[in-house]
Short mmCIF file of C-alpha atoms in Angstrom, two decimals:
data_model
loop_
_atom_site.label_atom_id
_atom_site.label_comp_id
_atom_site.label_asym_id
_atom_site.label_seq_id
_atom_site.Cartn_x
_atom_site.Cartn_y
_atom_site.Cartn_z
CA MET A 1172 -45.65 43.19 129.62
CA LEU A 1173 -43.00 43.47 131.80
CA ALA A 1174 -39.69 42.44 130.42
CA MET A 1175 -35.94 42.46 130.93
CA ASN A 1176 -34.63 46.04 130.06
CA TYR A 1177 -31.18 46.48 129.55
CA ARG A 1178 -29.63 49.52 130.13
CA GLY A 1179 -25.87 49.28 129.99
CA PRO A 1180 -22.83 47.42 131.81
CA TYR A 1181 -23.97 45.81 135.10
CA ARG A 1182 -27.31 47.46 135.03
CA VAL A 1183 -30.53 45.73 134.04
CA ARG A 1184 -34.13 46.20 135.37
CA ALA A 1185 -37.43 45.32 134.88
CA ASP A 1186 -39.64 47.55 132.87
CA TYR A 1187 -42.85 48.01 130.99
CA LYS A 1188 -42.81 47.60 127.05
CA PRO A 1189 -45.40 46.78 124.16
CA ASP A 1190 -46.63 43.72 123.69
CA PRO A 1191 -44.68 41.99 120.58
CA GLU A 1192 -47.20 41.48 117.74
CA ILE A 1193 -47.69 39.59 114.94
CA GLU A 1194 -45.85 41.08 112.33
CA HIS A 1195 -45.61 37.96 109.97
CA PRO A 1196 -47.68 35.41 108.99
CA GLY A 1197 -44.94 32.44 109.87
CA ASP A 1198 -44.63 34.06 113.35
CA ALA A 1199 -45.98 33.08 116.99
CA ILE A 1200 -46.72 34.45 119.68
CA VAL A 1201 -45.44 32.67 123.40
CA ARG A 1202 -46.55 33.77 126.68
CA VAL A 1203 -43.14 33.03 128.69
CA LEU A 1204 -43.95 29.47 131.32
CA ARG A 1205 -39.81 29.87 132.23
CA SER A 1206 -36.43 31.45 131.52
CA CYS A 1207 -33.00 31.70 132.05
CA ILE A 1208 -30.39 33.44 132.69
CA CYS A 1209 -27.45 31.55 130.82
CA GLY A 1210 -23.74 32.37 131.27
CA SER A 1211 -23.56 34.14 127.48
CA ASP A 1212 -25.85 36.64 129.15
CA LEU A 1213 -23.35 37.70 131.35
CA HIS A 1214 -21.07 38.42 128.12
CA LEU A 1215 -23.60 40.87 127.59
CA TYR A 1216 -24.03 42.01 131.06
CA HIS A 1217 -20.52 42.66 131.17
CA GLY A 1218 -20.79 45.16 128.23
CA MET A 1219 -18.11 42.85 125.91
CA VAL A 1220 -20.18 42.05 123.26
CA PRO A 1221 -20.30 44.22 120.71
CA ASP A 1222 -23.70 45.99 118.98
CA THR A 1223 -25.46 45.56 122.52
CA ARG A 1224 -28.55 47.80 122.20
CA VAL A 1225 -30.01 49.79 125.51
CA GLY A 1226 -33.60 48.89 125.84
CA HIS A 1227 -32.74 45.23 124.16
CA THR A 1228 -33.80 42.09 126.22
CA PHE A 1229 -31.95 39.49 126.72
CA GLY A 1230 -33.14 35.58 127.07
CA HIS A 1231 -32.50 32.61 124.71
CA GLU A 1232 -33.32 29.94 126.88
CA PHE A 1233 -37.12 30.03 127.16
CA VAL A 1234 -40.29 27.54 127.43
CA GLY A 1235 -44.02 29.09 126.58
CA GLU A 1236 -47.41 28.73 125.84
CA VAL A 1237 -48.59 29.66 122.13
CA VAL A 1238 -51.31 32.31 122.19
CA ASP A 1239 -51.30 33.47 118.76
CA VAL A 1240 -49.74 32.32 115.38
CA GLY A 1241 -49.87 33.85 112.04
CA ARG A 1242 -51.93 32.20 108.97
CA ASP A 1243 -49.54 30.13 107.97
CA VAL A 1244 -48.34 28.45 110.68
CA GLN A 1245 -49.21 24.82 110.57
CA THR A 1246 -47.99 23.07 113.09
CA LEU A 1247 -48.61 25.46 116.29
CA LYS A 1248 -52.06 26.32 117.93
CA ALA A 1249 -52.96 28.45 120.39
CA GLY A 1250 -52.45 26.38 123.59
CA ASP A 1251 -49.39 24.35 122.50
CA ARG A 1252 -46.19 24.36 125.11
CA VAL A 1253 -42.85 24.52 123.09
CA LEU A 1254 -39.63 25.13 123.70
CA VAL A 1255 -37.67 27.20 121.54
CA PRO A 1256 -34.31 26.56 120.70
CA PHE A 1257 -32.12 29.23 120.98
CA ASN A 1258 -31.13 30.00 117.54
CA LEU A 1259 -33.78 31.13 115.53
CA PHE A 1260 -33.27 29.00 111.85
CA CYS A 1261 -35.22 28.90 108.62
CA GLY A 1262 -34.93 25.15 107.66
CA SER A 1263 -34.15 25.75 104.64
CA CYS A 1264 -31.03 27.16 103.50
CA PHE A 1265 -27.36 24.97 102.60
CA PHE A 1266 -26.48 25.45 106.33
CA CYS A 1267 -30.40 24.25 107.77
CA GLN A 1268 -30.12 21.20 105.93
CA ARG A 1269 -27.06 19.65 107.03
CA GLU A 1270 -28.60 20.73 110.12
CA LEU A 1271 -26.52 23.23 111.31
CA PHE A 1272 -29.45 25.62 112.30
CA GLY A 1273 -26.77 27.78 114.42
CA ASN A 1274 -25.43 28.67 111.41
CA CYS A 1275 -28.67 29.65 109.56
CA HIS A 1276 -28.42 31.76 106.44
CA ASN A 1277 -31.35 33.09 106.19
CA THR A 1278 -32.20 34.83 109.66
CA ASN A 1279 -29.39 37.32 111.12
CA PRO A 1280 -29.62 39.90 108.69
CA GLU A 1281 -26.53 41.45 110.40
CA ALA A 1282 -23.80 39.44 109.75
CA THR A 1283 -22.58 36.73 107.83
CA ALA A 1284 -20.25 34.63 110.81
CA VAL A 1285 -23.14 33.66 113.16
CA GLY A 1286 -27.19 32.78 113.21
CA ALA A 1287 -29.61 34.40 114.83
CA ILE A 1288 -30.07 34.16 118.26
CA TYR A 1289 -33.07 35.06 120.49
CA GLY A 1290 -32.47 38.05 123.11
CA TYR A 1291 -28.87 38.18 122.32
CA SER A 1292 -26.62 41.56 121.12
CA HIS A 1293 -27.67 42.79 117.96
CA THR A 1294 -24.58 41.35 115.96
CA ALA A 1295 -27.00 37.95 116.34
CA GLY A 1296 -29.87 39.59 114.92
CA GLY A 1297 -31.40 41.72 117.38
CA TYR A 1298 -34.34 39.97 118.55
CA ASP A 1299 -36.00 40.02 121.37
CA GLY A 1300 -35.72 37.55 123.85
CA GLY A 1301 -37.49 35.60 126.95
CA GLN A 1302 -36.70 37.36 129.81
CA ALA A 1303 -40.04 38.78 129.92
CA GLU A 1304 -43.79 37.68 129.84
CA TYR A 1305 -44.16 37.46 125.42
CA VAL A 1306 -42.06 36.63 122.84
CA ARG A 1307 -42.15 37.01 119.51
CA VAL A 1308 -41.18 33.57 117.43
CA PRO A 1309 -40.26 33.99 114.05
CA MET A 1310 -40.83 31.13 111.37
CA ALA A 1311 -42.47 29.29 114.59
CA ASP A 1312 -43.28 25.84 111.91
CA VAL A 1313 -39.02 25.21 112.18
CA GLY A 1314 -38.02 26.02 115.13
CA PRO A 1315 -40.51 25.37 118.12
CA LEU A 1316 -40.73 21.75 119.22
CA PRO A 1317 -44.52 20.59 121.37
CA ILE A 1318 -43.31 20.03 125.20
CA PRO A 1319 -43.91 16.21 125.46
CA ASP A 1320 -46.41 15.54 128.09
CA ASP A 1321 -43.81 13.57 130.27
CA LEU A 1322 -41.18 16.09 130.53
CA HIS A 1323 -41.20 18.92 133.34
CA LEU A 1324 -40.81 22.49 132.61
CA ASP A 1325 -37.72 23.32 133.95
CA ASP A 1326 -36.25 19.76 132.42
CA ALA A 1327 -37.71 21.33 128.85
CA VAL A 1328 -35.99 25.30 129.35
CA LEU A 1329 -32.91 23.60 129.92
CA LEU A 1330 -32.62 22.23 126.74
CA THR A 1331 -33.58 25.73 124.91
CA ASP A 1332 -29.58 25.79 125.27
CA ALA A 1333 -27.31 24.59 128.60
CA VAL A 1334 -27.41 20.71 128.24
CA PRO A 1335 -27.46 20.73 123.97
CA THR A 1336 -24.76 23.03 124.03
CA GLY A 1337 -22.55 20.45 126.66
CA TYR A 1338 -24.00 17.93 124.79
CA GLN A 1339 -22.18 18.72 121.60
CA ALA A 1340 -19.14 20.27 122.93
CA ALA A 1341 -18.01 16.49 124.08
CA GLU A 1342 -19.77 15.21 120.90
CA MET A 1343 -17.15 17.41 118.96
CA GLY A 1344 -14.30 16.26 120.97
CA ASP A 1345 -15.06 13.17 119.07
CA ILE A 1346 -14.60 11.24 122.45
CA GLN A 1347 -13.54 6.98 121.92
CA GLU A 1348 -13.82 4.73 124.22
CA GLY A 1349 -12.12 5.00 127.53
CA ASP A 1350 -10.70 8.66 126.45
CA THR A 1351 -9.61 11.17 128.92
CA VAL A 1352 -11.58 14.71 128.89
CA VAL A 1353 -10.94 18.04 130.64
CA ILE A 1354 -13.59 20.45 130.89
CA PHE A 1355 -12.77 23.92 131.50
CA GLY A 1356 -15.76 25.63 133.42
CA ALA A 1357 -18.33 23.92 135.90
CA GLY A 1358 -21.20 26.22 134.91
CA PRO A 1359 -24.07 24.57 133.81
CA VAL A 1360 -22.60 24.12 130.13
CA GLY A 1361 -19.38 22.83 131.60
CA ILE A 1362 -21.60 20.63 134.14
CA PHE A 1363 -23.64 19.29 131.54
CA ALA A 1364 -20.58 18.77 128.87
CA ALA A 1365 -19.54 15.99 131.63
CA LYS A 1366 -22.24 13.99 131.91
CA SER A 1367 -22.36 14.27 128.52
CA ALA A 1368 -18.53 13.07 128.06
CA TRP A 1369 -19.41 9.22 129.90
CA LEU A 1370 -22.58 9.25 128.00
CA MET A 1371 -19.78 9.05 124.63
CA GLY A 1372 -17.50 6.39 126.69
CA ALA A 1373 -15.03 8.81 128.56
CA GLY A 1374 -13.03 7.27 130.74
CA ARG A 1375 -12.04 9.77 133.23
CA VAL A 1376 -13.64 13.57 133.48
CA ILE A 1377 -11.83 16.65 135.06
CA VAL A 1378 -13.46 19.75 135.50
CA VAL A 1379 -11.35 23.16 136.07
CA ASP A 1380 -12.91 25.98 137.45
CA GLU A 1381 -11.75 28.25 140.22
CA VAL A 1382 -15.21 28.62 141.90
CA GLU A 1383 -15.21 25.93 144.82
CA TYR A 1384 -19.21 25.39 145.25
CA ARG A 1385 -19.36 24.72 141.42
CA LEU A 1386 -16.68 22.37 141.63
CA GLU A 1387 -17.35 20.48 144.62
CA PHE A 1388 -21.55 20.20 142.88
CA VAL A 1389 -19.53 18.99 139.44
CA LYS A 1390 -17.72 16.34 141.21
CA ARG A 1391 -21.14 15.33 142.73
CA TYR A 1392 -23.39 15.58 139.52
CA ALA A 1393 -21.37 14.23 137.41
CA GLN A 1394 -18.58 12.08 139.13
CA CYS A 1395 -15.68 13.14 138.03
CA GLU A 1396 -12.26 14.81 139.21
CA VAL A 1397 -12.15 18.54 139.69
CA VAL A 1398 -9.07 21.16 139.65
CA ASN A 1399 -9.34 24.33 141.32
CA PHE A 1400 -6.55 26.08 139.09
CA ARG A 1401 -5.63 28.84 141.48
CA GLU A 1402 -4.25 26.24 143.37
CA VAL A 1403 -2.13 25.19 140.12
CA ASN A 1404 0.83 27.30 138.85
CA ASP A 1405 0.80 25.79 135.39
CA MET A 1406 -2.00 24.04 134.08
CA ALA A 1407 -0.47 22.42 131.10
CA GLU A 1408 2.31 20.88 133.36
CA HIS A 1409 -0.55 19.94 136.10
CA ILE A 1410 -2.86 18.24 133.78
CA LYS A 1411 0.26 16.13 131.84
CA LYS A 1412 1.09 15.28 135.54
CA MET A 1413 -2.12 14.39 136.18
CA THR A 1414 -1.51 12.07 132.81
CA ASP A 1415 1.43 10.42 132.91
CA TRP A 1416 2.47 12.94 130.89
CA MET A 1417 0.89 12.54 128.04
CA GLY A 1418 -1.94 15.38 128.08
CA ALA A 1419 -5.90 14.68 127.74
CA ASP A 1420 -6.99 13.05 124.51
CA VAL A 1421 -9.89 15.93 124.40
CA THR A 1422 -10.02 19.31 125.78
CA ILE A 1423 -13.32 21.17 125.92
CA ASP A 1424 -13.86 25.27 126.83
CA CYS A 1425 -16.68 26.14 128.44
CA VAL A 1426 -15.83 29.41 129.47
CA GLY A 1427 -15.04 31.78 126.29
CA GLY A 1428 -13.53 35.27 126.82
CA ASP A 1429 -15.00 35.86 130.18
CA ALA A 1430 -12.06 33.90 132.04
CA ALA A 1431 -10.16 34.11 134.58
CA GLY A 1432 -6.70 32.86 135.21
CA SER A 1433 -4.09 35.38 133.58
CA ILE A 1434 -3.51 39.01 134.22
CA ALA A 1435 -2.06 39.39 130.86
CA GLN A 1436 -4.66 37.97 129.25
CA THR A 1437 -7.38 40.15 131.41
CA LEU A 1438 -5.94 43.25 130.81
CA THR A 1439 -5.91 42.59 127.39
CA GLY A 1440 -8.87 41.08 126.25
CA ARG A 1441 -11.56 42.06 129.27
CA LEU A 1442 -10.36 45.30 130.65
CA MET A 1443 -8.28 47.16 127.52
CA LYS A 1444 -10.38 44.83 124.50
CA MET A 1445 -7.41 44.75 122.42
CA GLN A 1446 -8.43 41.30 122.13
CA ALA A 1447 -12.07 39.74 121.60
CA GLY A 1448 -12.32 38.43 125.41
CA ALA A 1449 -9.60 36.69 127.32
CA SER A 1450 -8.24 33.65 125.67
CA THR A 1451 -6.50 32.19 129.45
CA VAL A 1452 -8.85 28.54 128.10
CA LEU A 1453 -7.44 28.82 124.90
CA HIS A 1454 -4.45 28.69 125.34
CA TRP A 1455 -5.10 25.94 127.98
CA ALA A 1456 -7.05 23.98 126.33
CA ILE A 1457 -4.55 23.42 123.30
CA ASN A 1458 -1.59 23.19 126.01
CA CYS A 1459 -3.39 20.61 128.00
CA VAL A 1460 -4.09 17.78 125.10
CA ARG A 1461 -1.92 15.21 123.92
CA LYS A 1462 -0.44 15.37 120.51
CA GLY A 1463 -3.15 14.40 117.98
CA GLY A 1464 -5.97 15.50 120.35
CA ASN A 1465 -8.75 16.85 120.19
CA VAL A 1466 -10.23 20.75 121.51
CA SER A 1467 -13.38 21.33 120.70
CA ILE A 1468 -14.91 25.28 121.90
CA VAL A 1469 -18.39 26.09 123.38
CA GLY A 1470 -17.45 29.33 124.99
CA VAL A 1471 -18.01 32.42 123.68
CA TYR A 1472 -16.01 34.81 122.46
CA GLY A 1473 -16.17 38.28 120.61
CA PRO A 1474 -16.11 38.32 116.42
CA THR A 1475 -12.67 40.12 116.15
CA PHE A 1476 -9.66 38.17 117.21
CA ASN A 1477 -7.82 36.41 119.79
CA MET A 1478 -4.27 35.76 120.27
CA VAL A 1479 -3.91 31.94 120.33
CA PRO A 1480 -0.83 29.65 120.46
CA MET A 1481 -1.29 28.40 116.94
CA GLY A 1482 2.18 26.80 116.10
CA ASN A 1483 1.52 24.58 119.60
CA VAL A 1484 -1.97 24.09 116.94
CA LEU A 1485 0.56 23.02 114.03
CA ASN A 1486 3.13 20.96 115.99
CA LYS A 1487 0.65 19.17 118.27
CA GLY A 1488 -1.66 17.97 114.89
CA LEU A 1489 -4.62 19.62 116.90
CA THR A 1490 -7.72 18.43 115.59
CA ILE A 1491 -10.33 22.21 116.91
CA ARG A 1492 -13.58 22.12 116.19
CA ALA A 1493 -16.39 24.42 117.69
CA ASN A 1494 -19.50 26.22 117.02
CA GLN A 1495 -23.19 27.43 118.45
CA ALA A 1496 -25.07 24.41 119.42
CA SER A 1497 -27.20 22.92 116.82
CA VAL A 1498 -30.32 22.48 119.47
CA LYS A 1499 -33.02 20.82 117.40
CA ARG A 1500 -31.03 18.46 115.86
CA HIS A 1501 -30.10 16.58 119.62
CA LEU A 1502 -33.58 17.73 121.20
CA PRO A 1503 -34.92 14.01 120.47
CA ARG A 1504 -31.60 12.04 122.19
CA LEU A 1505 -31.60 14.03 125.00
CA ILE A 1506 -35.13 14.16 125.59
CA GLU A 1507 -34.18 9.54 125.38
CA HIS A 1508 -31.77 10.37 127.93
CA ILE A 1509 -33.95 12.38 129.83
CA ARG A 1510 -36.37 9.55 130.25
CA GLU A 1511 -34.13 6.72 131.03
CA GLY A 1512 -33.09 8.90 133.65
CA ARG A 1513 -29.38 9.41 132.63
CA LEU A 1514 -30.03 12.80 133.01
CA ASN A 1515 -31.55 15.04 135.09
CA PRO A 1516 -31.34 18.37 134.03
CA LYS A 1517 -33.17 20.48 135.88
CA GLU A 1518 -31.17 19.54 139.25
CA ILE A 1519 -28.74 22.05 138.31
CA ILE A 1520 -31.52 25.09 139.12
CA THR A 1521 -30.60 26.71 142.36
CA HIS A 1522 -32.25 30.06 141.93
CA ARG A 1523 -36.44 30.95 140.87
CA VAL A 1524 -36.30 34.38 141.13
CA PRO A 1525 -39.61 36.65 139.96
CA LEU A 1526 -38.90 38.45 136.87
CA GLU A 1527 -40.00 41.82 138.44
CA GLU A 1528 -36.65 40.92 140.52
CA VAL A 1529 -34.32 40.49 137.56
CA ALA A 1530 -31.92 42.67 138.72
CA ASP A 1531 -31.18 40.95 142.15
CA ALA A 1532 -30.84 37.79 139.77
CA TYR A 1533 -28.40 39.05 137.92
CA HIS A 1534 -25.86 40.51 140.47
CA ILE A 1535 -26.32 36.91 141.88
CA PHE A 1536 -25.48 35.11 139.04
CA SER A 1537 -22.45 37.14 138.06
CA SER A 1538 -21.14 36.91 141.07
CA LYS A 1539 -21.97 34.32 142.29
CA LEU A 1540 -23.24 33.99 145.44
CA ASP A 1541 -25.89 32.06 147.51
CA ASN A 1542 -24.09 29.27 145.47
CA CYS A 1543 -25.97 29.59 142.45
CA ILE A 1544 -25.40 27.63 139.72
CA LYS A 1545 -28.70 27.89 137.58
CA THR A 1546 -31.46 31.08 137.58
CA VAL A 1547 -35.11 30.22 136.69
CA LEU A 1548 -37.10 33.12 136.14
CA ILE A 1549 -41.06 33.32 136.25
CA PRO A 1550 -42.95 35.88 134.91
CA PRO A 1551 -45.99 37.45 136.84
CA SER A 1552 -48.46 35.58 133.86
CA ALA A 1553 -46.63 32.56 134.26
CA ARG A 1554 -47.31 32.41 138.13
CA GLU A 1555 -51.48 33.71 137.33
CA VAL A 1556 -51.32 29.95 135.26
CA GLN A 1557 -50.30 28.11 137.78
CA ALA A 1558 -51.93 29.41 140.26
CA VAL A 1559 -55.19 28.91 138.34
CA ASN A 1560 -53.74 25.06 137.13
CA ALA A 1561 -53.30 24.68 140.94
CA THR A 1562 -56.96 26.20 142.18
CA ALA A 1563 -58.96 23.28 138.74
CA LEU A 1564 -57.08 20.86 140.09
CA HIS A 1565 -58.19 21.36 143.59
#
């Protein structure tokens, strides 16, 4: 099959590799119909995540059609269309029983701090991802969700990560009616965090980034105020000035260790790797929130450590919450929002690229070229299925 193949930092290509096979009676094999490139994939692409191995296939956002199932699979059959949450989970451990599916204790033999994730570093289990024609989906009775007939595939693929991660970012902020919410990052997760903040009762939403076309997009899509941090001398002072010198009620980090905005942080976190990514946005989030406020973190950092102003956390009495999104827990509510017209995820898709051109797709997304917001990869076998379906309709 054709699949994305990681060759080292800033180098990926489309290659042929063996089709995945059923390895356990609980497995399913899924033919990919859509997969996305996520901002988290860029952490891998930029060489920032330990144990990212040459030959691995990325892609934790994908939907597809079941083509084979193991003998123990009860809920799926060949022909079912499914959306597959980015986290693999068992459904039965201490954490899954509490719907902390991103913290499953049984699916990642490589680490105890994080559950398993498709198509990520081997610190997240080493499972091949969905930027391919086919994927092996373990524990197929637990994770995948059949796609309702009235849900567009483009909406479904964004429900595998970007939408629920943005939604959980807002949820972890414990937003109260009328709160001022500041979101760092105008990528897809930040965009959906801004939309979700309104759904949870925010009275004011401000998004911070440096990329003008993304700020223009989120201002239009999420009806929020925007700040270009390149035009600001001191982020904490600027946000306090915008909020009558109180600070925001809630701040949300949707950027993670790839952040720009501080030479010292870029040098120590991204270039010299003396900490687990640049903690620029962590400083901003902690220093921009009001005393007694809430800081929510969904931006990705490495597993070692970051230098953050813990004295300010203590002295301001802050609450910090962070986690990988527990995707499946949010799906019923998010599908309801889509059906009711309150969310239209597919509007953020700007690029649809053949899987064969995955190297160009990464370059465009990473370099923020051509006003790129979200890139979807279409495998050749998916295009053949679409062509057959189109012919049948005629």
